[in-house]
XYZ file of C-alpha atoms in Angstrom:
576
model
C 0.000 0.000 0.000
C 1.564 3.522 -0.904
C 2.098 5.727 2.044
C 0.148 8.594 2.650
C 3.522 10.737 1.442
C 3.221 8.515 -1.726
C -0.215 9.422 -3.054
C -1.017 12.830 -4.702
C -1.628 15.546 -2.277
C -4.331 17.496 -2.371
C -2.430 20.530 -1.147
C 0.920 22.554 -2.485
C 3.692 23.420 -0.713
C 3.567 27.378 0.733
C 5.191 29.910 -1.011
C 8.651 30.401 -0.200
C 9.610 33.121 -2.884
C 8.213 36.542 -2.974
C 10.948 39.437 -4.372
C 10.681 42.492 -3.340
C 12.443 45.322 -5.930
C 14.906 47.077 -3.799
C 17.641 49.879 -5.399
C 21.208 48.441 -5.594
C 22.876 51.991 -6.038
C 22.814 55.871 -4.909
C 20.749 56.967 -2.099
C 17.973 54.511 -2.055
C 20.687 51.786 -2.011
C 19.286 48.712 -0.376
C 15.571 50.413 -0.165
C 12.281 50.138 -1.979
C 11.650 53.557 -3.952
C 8.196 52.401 -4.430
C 7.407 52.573 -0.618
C 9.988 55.048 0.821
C 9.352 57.717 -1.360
C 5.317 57.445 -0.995
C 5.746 57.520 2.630
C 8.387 60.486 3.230
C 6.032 62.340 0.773
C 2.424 61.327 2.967
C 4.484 62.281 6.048
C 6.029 65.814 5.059
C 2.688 66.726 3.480
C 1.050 66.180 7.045
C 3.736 67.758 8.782
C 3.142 71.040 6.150
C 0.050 71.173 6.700
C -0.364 71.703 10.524
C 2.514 74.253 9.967
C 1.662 76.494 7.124
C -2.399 75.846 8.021
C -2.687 75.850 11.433
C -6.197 76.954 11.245
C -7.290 74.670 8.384
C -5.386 71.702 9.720
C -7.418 72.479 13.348
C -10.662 72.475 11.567
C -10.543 69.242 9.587
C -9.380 67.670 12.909
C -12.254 69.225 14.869
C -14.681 67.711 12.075
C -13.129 64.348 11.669
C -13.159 63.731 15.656
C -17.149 63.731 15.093
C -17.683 62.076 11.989
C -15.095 59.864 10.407
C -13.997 58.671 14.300
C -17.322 58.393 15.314
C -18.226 56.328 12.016
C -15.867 54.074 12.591
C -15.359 53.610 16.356
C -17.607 49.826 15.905
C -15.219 48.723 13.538
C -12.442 49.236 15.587
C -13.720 47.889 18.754
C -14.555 44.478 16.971
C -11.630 44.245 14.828
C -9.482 44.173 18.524
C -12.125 41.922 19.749
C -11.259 39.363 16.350
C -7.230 39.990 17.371
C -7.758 38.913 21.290
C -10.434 35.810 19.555
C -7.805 35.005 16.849
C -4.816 34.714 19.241
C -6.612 32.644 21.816
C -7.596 30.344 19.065
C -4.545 29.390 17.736
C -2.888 29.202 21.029
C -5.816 26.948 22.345
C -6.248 24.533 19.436
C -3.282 21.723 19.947
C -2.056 20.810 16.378
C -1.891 24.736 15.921
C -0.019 25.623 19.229
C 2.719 22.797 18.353
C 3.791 24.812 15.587
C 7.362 26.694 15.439
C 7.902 29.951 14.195
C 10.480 29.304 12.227
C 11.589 25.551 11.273
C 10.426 22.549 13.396
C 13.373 21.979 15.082
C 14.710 25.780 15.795
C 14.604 26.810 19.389
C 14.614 30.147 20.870
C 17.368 32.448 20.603
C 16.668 34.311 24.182
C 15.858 32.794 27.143
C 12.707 33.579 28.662
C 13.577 35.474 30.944
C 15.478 37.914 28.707
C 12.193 37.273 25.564
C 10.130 38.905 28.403
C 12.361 41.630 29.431
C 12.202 42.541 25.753
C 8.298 42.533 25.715
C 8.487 44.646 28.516
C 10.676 47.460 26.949
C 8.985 46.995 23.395
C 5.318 48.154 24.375
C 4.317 49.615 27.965
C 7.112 52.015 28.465
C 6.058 55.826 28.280
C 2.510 54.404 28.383
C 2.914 53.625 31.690
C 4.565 56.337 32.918
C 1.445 58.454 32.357
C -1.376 56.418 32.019
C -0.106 54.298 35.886
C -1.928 57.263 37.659
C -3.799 59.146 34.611
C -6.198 56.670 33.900
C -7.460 54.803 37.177
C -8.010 58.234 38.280
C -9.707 59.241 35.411
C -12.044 56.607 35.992
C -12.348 57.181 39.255
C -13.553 60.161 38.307
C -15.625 59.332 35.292
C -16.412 56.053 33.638
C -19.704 54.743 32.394
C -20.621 53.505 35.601
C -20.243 57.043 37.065
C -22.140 58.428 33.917
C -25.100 56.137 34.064
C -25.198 57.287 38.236
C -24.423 53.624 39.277
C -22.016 55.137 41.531
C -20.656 57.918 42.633
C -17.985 59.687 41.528
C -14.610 60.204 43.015
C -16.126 57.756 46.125
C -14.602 54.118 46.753
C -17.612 52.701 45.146
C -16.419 54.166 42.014
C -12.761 52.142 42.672
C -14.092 48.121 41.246
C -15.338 50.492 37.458
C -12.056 52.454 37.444
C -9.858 49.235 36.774
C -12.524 47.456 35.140
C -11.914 50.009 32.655
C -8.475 50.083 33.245
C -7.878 46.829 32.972
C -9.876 46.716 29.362
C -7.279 49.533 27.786
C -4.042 47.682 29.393
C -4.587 44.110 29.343
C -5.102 41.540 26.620
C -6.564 44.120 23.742
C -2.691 45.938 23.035
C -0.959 42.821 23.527
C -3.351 40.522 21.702
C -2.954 43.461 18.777
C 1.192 43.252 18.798
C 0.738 39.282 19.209
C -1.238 38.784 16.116
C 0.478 41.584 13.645
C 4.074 39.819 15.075
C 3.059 36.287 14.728
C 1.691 36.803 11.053
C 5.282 38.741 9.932
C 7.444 36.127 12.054
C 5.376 32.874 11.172
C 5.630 33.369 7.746
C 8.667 35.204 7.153
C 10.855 32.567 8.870
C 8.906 29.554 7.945
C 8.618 30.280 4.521
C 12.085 32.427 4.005
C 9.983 35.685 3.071
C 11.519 39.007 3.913
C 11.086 40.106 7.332
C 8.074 42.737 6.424
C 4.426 43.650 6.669
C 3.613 42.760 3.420
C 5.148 39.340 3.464
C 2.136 38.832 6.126
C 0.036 38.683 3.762
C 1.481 36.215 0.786
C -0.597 33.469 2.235
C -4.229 35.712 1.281
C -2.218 37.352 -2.242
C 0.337 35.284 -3.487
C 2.703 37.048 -5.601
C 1.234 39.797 -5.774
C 2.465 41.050 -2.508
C 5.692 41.675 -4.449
C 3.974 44.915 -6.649
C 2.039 47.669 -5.512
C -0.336 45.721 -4.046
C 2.553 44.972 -1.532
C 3.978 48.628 -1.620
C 0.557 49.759 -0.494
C 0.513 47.845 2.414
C 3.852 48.677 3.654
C 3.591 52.222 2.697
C 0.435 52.561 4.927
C 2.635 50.302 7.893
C 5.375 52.998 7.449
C 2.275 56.187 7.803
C 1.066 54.248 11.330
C 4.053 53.597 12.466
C 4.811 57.503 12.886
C 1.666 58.538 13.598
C 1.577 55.921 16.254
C 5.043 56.583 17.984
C 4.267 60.409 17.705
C 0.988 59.777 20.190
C 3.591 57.917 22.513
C 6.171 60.369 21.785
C 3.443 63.528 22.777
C 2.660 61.917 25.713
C 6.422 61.501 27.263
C 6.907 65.172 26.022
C 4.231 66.576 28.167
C 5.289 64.786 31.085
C 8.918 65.501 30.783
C 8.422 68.953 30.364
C 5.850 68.863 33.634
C 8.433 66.590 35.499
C 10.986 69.616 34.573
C 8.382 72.122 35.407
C 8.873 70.096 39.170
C 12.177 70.233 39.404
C 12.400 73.935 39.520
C 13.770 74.771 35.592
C 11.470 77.598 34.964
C 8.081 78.988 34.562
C 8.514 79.053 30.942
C 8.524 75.471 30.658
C 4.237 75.608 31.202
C 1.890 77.795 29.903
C -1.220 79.699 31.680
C -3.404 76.318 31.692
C -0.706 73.867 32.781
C 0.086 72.914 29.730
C 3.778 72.375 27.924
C 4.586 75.862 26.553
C 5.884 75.898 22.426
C 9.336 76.466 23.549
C 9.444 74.038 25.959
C 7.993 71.245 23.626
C 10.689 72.842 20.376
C 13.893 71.880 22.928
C 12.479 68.860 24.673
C 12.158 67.600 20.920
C 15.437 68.329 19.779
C 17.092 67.473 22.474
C 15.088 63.926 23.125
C 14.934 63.321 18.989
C 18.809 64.182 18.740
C 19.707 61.591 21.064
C 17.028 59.548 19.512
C 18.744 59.904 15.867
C 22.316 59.223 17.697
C 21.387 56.207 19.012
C 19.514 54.689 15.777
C 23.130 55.910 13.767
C 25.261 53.933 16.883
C 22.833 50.524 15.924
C 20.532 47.995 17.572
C 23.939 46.589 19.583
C 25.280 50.037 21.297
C 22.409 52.308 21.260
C 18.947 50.939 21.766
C 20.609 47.601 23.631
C 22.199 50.346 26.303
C 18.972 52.403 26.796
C 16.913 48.893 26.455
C 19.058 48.108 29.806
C 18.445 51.333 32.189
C 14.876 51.419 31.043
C 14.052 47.915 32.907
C 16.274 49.246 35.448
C 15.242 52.579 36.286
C 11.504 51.254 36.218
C 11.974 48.388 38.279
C 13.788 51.050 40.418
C 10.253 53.307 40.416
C 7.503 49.929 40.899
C 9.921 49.134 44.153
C 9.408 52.735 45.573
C 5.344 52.340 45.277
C 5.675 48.506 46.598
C 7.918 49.821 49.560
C 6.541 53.195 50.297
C 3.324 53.250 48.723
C -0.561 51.735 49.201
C 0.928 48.063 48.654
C -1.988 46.140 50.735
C -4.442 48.621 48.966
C -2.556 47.921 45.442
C -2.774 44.034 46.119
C -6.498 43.766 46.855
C -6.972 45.768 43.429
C -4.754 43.750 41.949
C -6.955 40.451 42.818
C -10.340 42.036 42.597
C -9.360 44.018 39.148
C -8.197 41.218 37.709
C -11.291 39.033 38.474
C -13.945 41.901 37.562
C -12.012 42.406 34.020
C -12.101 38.243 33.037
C -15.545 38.539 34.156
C -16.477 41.032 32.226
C -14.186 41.430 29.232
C -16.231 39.669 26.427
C -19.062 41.829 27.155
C -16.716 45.297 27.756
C -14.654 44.187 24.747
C -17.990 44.032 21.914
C -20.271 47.177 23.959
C -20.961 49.941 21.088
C -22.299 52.515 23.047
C -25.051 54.151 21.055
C -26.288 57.827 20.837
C -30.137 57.468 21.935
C -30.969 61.649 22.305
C -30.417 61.455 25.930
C -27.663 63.200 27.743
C -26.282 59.824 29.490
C -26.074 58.215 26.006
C -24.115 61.109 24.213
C -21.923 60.968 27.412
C -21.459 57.201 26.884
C -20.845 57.660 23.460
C -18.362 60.704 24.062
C -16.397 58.394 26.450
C -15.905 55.563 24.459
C -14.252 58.030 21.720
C -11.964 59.238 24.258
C -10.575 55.924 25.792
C -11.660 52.600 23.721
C -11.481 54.042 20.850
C -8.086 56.216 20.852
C -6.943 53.200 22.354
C -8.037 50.597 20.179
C -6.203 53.104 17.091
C -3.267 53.378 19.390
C -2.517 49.561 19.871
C -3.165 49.417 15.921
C -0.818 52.650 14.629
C 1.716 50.969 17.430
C 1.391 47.233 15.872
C 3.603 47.804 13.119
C 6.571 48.680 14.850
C 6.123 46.216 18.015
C 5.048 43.742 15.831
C 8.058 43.644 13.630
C 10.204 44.098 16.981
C 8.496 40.809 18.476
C 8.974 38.732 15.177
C 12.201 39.847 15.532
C 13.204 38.019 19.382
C 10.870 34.799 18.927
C 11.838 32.689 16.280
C 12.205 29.499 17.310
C 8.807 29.540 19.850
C 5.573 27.391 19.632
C 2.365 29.756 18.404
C 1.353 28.567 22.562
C 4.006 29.882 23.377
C 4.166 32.821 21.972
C 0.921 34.011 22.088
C 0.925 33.071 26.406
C 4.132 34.921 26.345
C 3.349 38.319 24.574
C -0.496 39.135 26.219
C -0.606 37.540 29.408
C 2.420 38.685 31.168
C 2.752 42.336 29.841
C -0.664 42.101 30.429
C -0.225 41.046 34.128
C 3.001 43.253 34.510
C 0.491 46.810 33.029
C -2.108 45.206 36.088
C 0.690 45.295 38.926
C 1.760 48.907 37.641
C -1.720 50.150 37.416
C -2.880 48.787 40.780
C 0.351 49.692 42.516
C 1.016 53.132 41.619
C -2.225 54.227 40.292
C -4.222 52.170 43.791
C -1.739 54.530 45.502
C -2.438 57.847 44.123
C -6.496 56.963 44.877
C -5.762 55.386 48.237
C -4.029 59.072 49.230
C -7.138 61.000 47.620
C -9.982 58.779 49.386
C -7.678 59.405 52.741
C -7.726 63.138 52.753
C -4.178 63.119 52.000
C -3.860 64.912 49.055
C -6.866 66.734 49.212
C -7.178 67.033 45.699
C -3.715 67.698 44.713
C -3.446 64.778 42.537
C -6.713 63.847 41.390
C -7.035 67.644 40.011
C -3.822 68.015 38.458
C -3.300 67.085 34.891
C -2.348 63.727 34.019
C 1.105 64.820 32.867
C 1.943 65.626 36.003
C -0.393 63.184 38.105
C 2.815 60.678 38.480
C 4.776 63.888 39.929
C 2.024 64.941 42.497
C 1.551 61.638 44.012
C 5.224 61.683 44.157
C 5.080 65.074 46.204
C 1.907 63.868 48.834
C 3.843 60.596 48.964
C 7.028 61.105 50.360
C 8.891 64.221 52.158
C 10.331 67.181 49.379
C 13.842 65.518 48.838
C 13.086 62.193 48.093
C 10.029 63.512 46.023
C 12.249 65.374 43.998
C 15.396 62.620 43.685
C 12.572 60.344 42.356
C 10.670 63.059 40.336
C 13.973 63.469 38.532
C 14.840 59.933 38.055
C 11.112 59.821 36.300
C 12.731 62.413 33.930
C 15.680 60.369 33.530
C 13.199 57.385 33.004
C 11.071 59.127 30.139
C 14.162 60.607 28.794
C 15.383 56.893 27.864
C 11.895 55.466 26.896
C 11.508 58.612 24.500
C 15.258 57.948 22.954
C 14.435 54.399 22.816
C 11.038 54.197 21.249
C 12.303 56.535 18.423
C 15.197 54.917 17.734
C 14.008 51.872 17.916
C 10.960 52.943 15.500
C 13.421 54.840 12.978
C 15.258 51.653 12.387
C 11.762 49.705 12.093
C 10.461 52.082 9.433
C 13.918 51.778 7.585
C 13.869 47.500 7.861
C 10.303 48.542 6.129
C 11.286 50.347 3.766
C 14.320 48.026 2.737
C 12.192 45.267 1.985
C 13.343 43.507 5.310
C 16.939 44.059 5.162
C 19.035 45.784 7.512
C 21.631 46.476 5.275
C 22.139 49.310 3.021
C 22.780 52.966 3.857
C 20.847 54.051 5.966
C 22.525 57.367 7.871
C 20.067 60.277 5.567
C 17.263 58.337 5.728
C 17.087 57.977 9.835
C 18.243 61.432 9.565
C 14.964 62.502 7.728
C 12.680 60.048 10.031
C 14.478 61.203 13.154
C 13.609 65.013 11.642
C 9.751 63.859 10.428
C 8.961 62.388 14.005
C 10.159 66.015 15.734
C 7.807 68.236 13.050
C 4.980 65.678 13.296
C 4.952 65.855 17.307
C 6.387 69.537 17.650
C 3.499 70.648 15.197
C 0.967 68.785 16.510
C 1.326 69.591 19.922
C 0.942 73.263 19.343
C -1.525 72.910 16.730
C -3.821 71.284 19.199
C -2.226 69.584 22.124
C -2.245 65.743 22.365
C -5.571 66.081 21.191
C -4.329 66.645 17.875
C -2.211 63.927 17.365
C -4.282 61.650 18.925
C -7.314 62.733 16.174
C -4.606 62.658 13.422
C -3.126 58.828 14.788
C -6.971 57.605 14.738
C -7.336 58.808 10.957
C -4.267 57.559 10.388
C -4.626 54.031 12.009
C -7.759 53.103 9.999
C -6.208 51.588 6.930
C -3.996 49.456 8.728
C -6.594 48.367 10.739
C -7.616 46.607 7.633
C -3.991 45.094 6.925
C -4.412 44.156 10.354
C -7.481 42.257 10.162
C -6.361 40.888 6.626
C -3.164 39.526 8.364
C -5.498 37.493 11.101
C -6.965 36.027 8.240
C -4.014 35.215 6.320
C -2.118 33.139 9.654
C -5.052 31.195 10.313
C -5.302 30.385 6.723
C -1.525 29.773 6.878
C -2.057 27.886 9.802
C -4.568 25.140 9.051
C -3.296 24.874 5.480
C 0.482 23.745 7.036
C -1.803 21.401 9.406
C -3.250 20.302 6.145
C 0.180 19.767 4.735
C 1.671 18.197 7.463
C -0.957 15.580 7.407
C -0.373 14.386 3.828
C 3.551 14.873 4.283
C 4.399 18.132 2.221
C 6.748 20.466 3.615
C 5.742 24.055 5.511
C 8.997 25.129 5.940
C 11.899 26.868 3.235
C 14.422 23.956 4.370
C 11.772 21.417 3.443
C 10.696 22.831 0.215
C 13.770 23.289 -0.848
C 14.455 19.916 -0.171
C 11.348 18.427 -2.319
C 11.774 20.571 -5.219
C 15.741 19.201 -5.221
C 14.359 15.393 -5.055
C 11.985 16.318 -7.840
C 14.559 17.847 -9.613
C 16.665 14.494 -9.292
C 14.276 12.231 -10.059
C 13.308 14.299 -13.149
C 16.784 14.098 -14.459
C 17.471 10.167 -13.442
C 17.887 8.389 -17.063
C 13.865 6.421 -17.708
C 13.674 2.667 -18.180
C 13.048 1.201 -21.498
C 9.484 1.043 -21.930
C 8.529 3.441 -19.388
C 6.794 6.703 -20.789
């Protein structure tokens, strides 16, 4: 009887081809012109606009934030809702969680200790930095709870809803959105011996035609998020390094009237942060970004000790527990809730806050996906899809929970005392992290740790450019790192300064944040394309591997070469 290898299969090896037309002279040596040049041209026209029409540019922001946004905010909550269903899927199923990324028998490069250190510096970062204290007590002080008059605001009723909420921003939704974007670049790319881009994602949907515009298109609009994406992060550490200067006694003309970062301030925060930003992506991934990578996990293991020692830690711990419990419980629910506008005040309200958190969220983890994506394919080659998808959303996941509880379980444990009286809770959230500081401990420690917070965002600003300069420019080269590459992180270094510097004095945060939402929306649909194309990549190498055809490059390869030898052995008389 003829083995089950023997027979005709109904099923063809992958695709393990797909060329990618890079330059091989002059300054786009080593780079696609077809996507560079689209996306340095997209950028630099955005960047023109919000300075040479402020006004214009503030207008067509105001209007998009209530139409296009609002149009769209379903689609994005249940396209994250498919990423968190997708990843559990294929992490759950057994014959798909066996699977390597990479060949059968390659095993991780980093061990896990170091894969998760990684994780940790690739996505929460500046995020936390702000948002540990910003958002728990902005749902303390507001959250659809509060807006329905469930509870009341600001009271320890109000506490369970504020990490509820929390709980749905930070846990599996951003780190279900990285897993998925980096296990469809890394699954095929290294399986199949594709080049180490978005577009090669997608090859299991397109075929070939990834390789032409079709492919250009997608990696063009991977290059647009990724900078719209880092300059939300990048905003947000500007504000509150300027604020945490503001508290360490460098000048009045570092804020404005209304608390807010003053134009000078945010021009030399920017070229001071995005110089050392451009520095480090010249020095490489080994000097620069490694060194940083280092005193980040440092310096914020240094800061989560502080609130464990000093801070609300029983308080933090109960949150932890409870939180944790109340956001299982309720996350398929929170995760598929359209709020709709009925007429009513509480429903516009409802509606209003779901634009503000879910949804700027929801874009965020998207415009973010590209570059920690690519970043995550990068450091797991060699892991199960269990693996892997455990690994990347549910112990950042936990690790965002312990920093939320602790610090941000502090900051409301010292306003539902009387201790801060206010101070914190009506502060702005740049400089919420810097007040709890001040109620927490006496004036010179609050100001030793105030300015190693500086230090802290200082590094996680540097890094995150960097680190997203040199992700752009693997983009753009087609996934190859090699090539010049010193004008070209030059002129990304120099578009990430203009798009934050001119967005934060268009508008504010606000700005950006309406301009990264725009901007997110078509790869949302790459997105949601690539969580089709790996579990169609998926089952069809389950397919394959039960009838015997290879999955992997090293396997093909190997086939086509026994073909090829068989085709060239001399025939026996007789034999057609």
């Amino acid at each position: 009887m003829a083995s089950r290898s023997d027979r005709n299969p109904p099923i063809t090896p992958p695709l393990i081809d797909l060329p990618i037309n890079t330059h091989d002279r002059g300054f786009y040596d080593g780079f696609s012109r077809e996507v560079t040049i689209p996306a340095k041209i997209i950028v630099s026209l955005l960047i023109m606009w919000a300075i040479f029409f402020p006004v214009s540019a503030n207008e067509t922001l105001t209007a998009a934030n209530s139409t296009i946004i609002s149009a769209f905010r379903g689609w994005y909550v249940y396209v994250v809702a498919f990423f968190m269903a997708i990843c559990f899927i294929l992490a759950i199923i057994p014959g798909t969680g066996t699977l390597r990324i990479g060949a059968q028998d390659d095993r991780p490069e980093f061990s896990r200790f170091s894969w998760f250190a990684m994780l940790f510096g690739a996505g929460i970062g500046i995020g936390l930095l702000t948002y540990s204290t910003g958002e728990p007590l902005s749902h303390f002080t507001d959250n659809p709870e509060i807006i329905r008059g469930a509870v009341e605001s600001q009271s320890a009723e109000a506490v369970p809803s504020a990490y509820m909420y929390t709980f749905l921003h930070w846990g599996f939704a951003p780190w279900a959105t990285y897993a998925l974007v980096g296990l469809a670049i890394g699954y095929i790319a290294y399986r199949r011996g594709l080049p180490l881009t978005i577009r090669s994602a997608l090859a299991p949907l397109f075929g070939k035609s990834m390789s032409g515009m079709a492919g250009h298109l997608v990696d063009i609009v991977a290059v647009v998020a990724t900078i719209l994406g880092v300059a939300v992060t990048m905003g947000l550490g500007v504000e509150q390094f300027v604020a945490g200067l503001a508290r360490l006694g460098l000048g009045d003309w570092l804020l404005d009237a209304d608390g807010s970062s003053s134009a000078t301030a945010v021009v030399i925060a920017l070229l001071v942060l995005v110089g050392a930003s451009t520095l480090s992506a010249l020095s490489g991934v080994g000097k620069g970004i490694k060194w940083l990578s280092n005193i980040n996990l440092g310096l914020s293991f240094l800061l989560l000790t502080l609130f464990l020692v000093a801070g609300s830690t029983v308080f933090g711990l109960e949150l932890l527990g409870f939180g944790i419990l109340d956001y299982l419980r309720t996350l398929v629910p929170n995760a598929l809730t359209i709020f709709q506008d009925t007429g009513s005040p509480v429903s516009g309200e409802l509606v209003q806050w779901q634009l503000d958190w879910s949804v700027f969220y929801w874009a965020w983890w998207i415009a973010f996906a590209p570059f920690v994506g690519m970043f995550i394919a990068r450091i797991s080659r060699g892991r199960t899809i269990r693996e892997y998808v455990l690994g990347v959303v549910l112990v950042p996941s936990l690790m965002c929970f312990v920093w939320m509880t602790l610090v941000g379980g502090t900051a409301i444990d010292l306003e539902l005392s009387g201790a801060a009286q206010g101070a914190i809770v009506n502060t702005g959230m740049a400089d919420q992290l810097y007040a709890t500081l001040a109620v927490l401990l006496d004036p010179a420690f609050a100001y030793i740790f105030s300015g190693l917070i500086v230090i802290l965002l200082m590094t996680y600003l540097i890094t995150s450019a960097d680190s997203a300069i040199l992700i752009v420019n693997t983009i753009n080269g087609a996934g190859d790192t090699e090539g010049e590459r010193r004008w070209h992180i030059l002129f990304w270094g120099a578009a990430l300064a203009f798009v934050v510097g001119s967005m934060l004095i268009l508008g504010g945060i606000d700005a950006i944040r309406i301009t990264m939402i725009i901007g997110a929306l078509p790869f949302s649909l790459v997105a949601a394309l690539m969580g089709v194309s790996i579990v169609k990549a998926v089952v069809f190498d389950l397919i394959r591997r039960h009838y015997g055809v290879p999955t992997t490059e090293a396997g093909c390869a190997a086939m086509l070469a026994e073909e090829e030898r068989k085709a060239a052995m001399p025939k026996k008389p007789g034999t057609a």
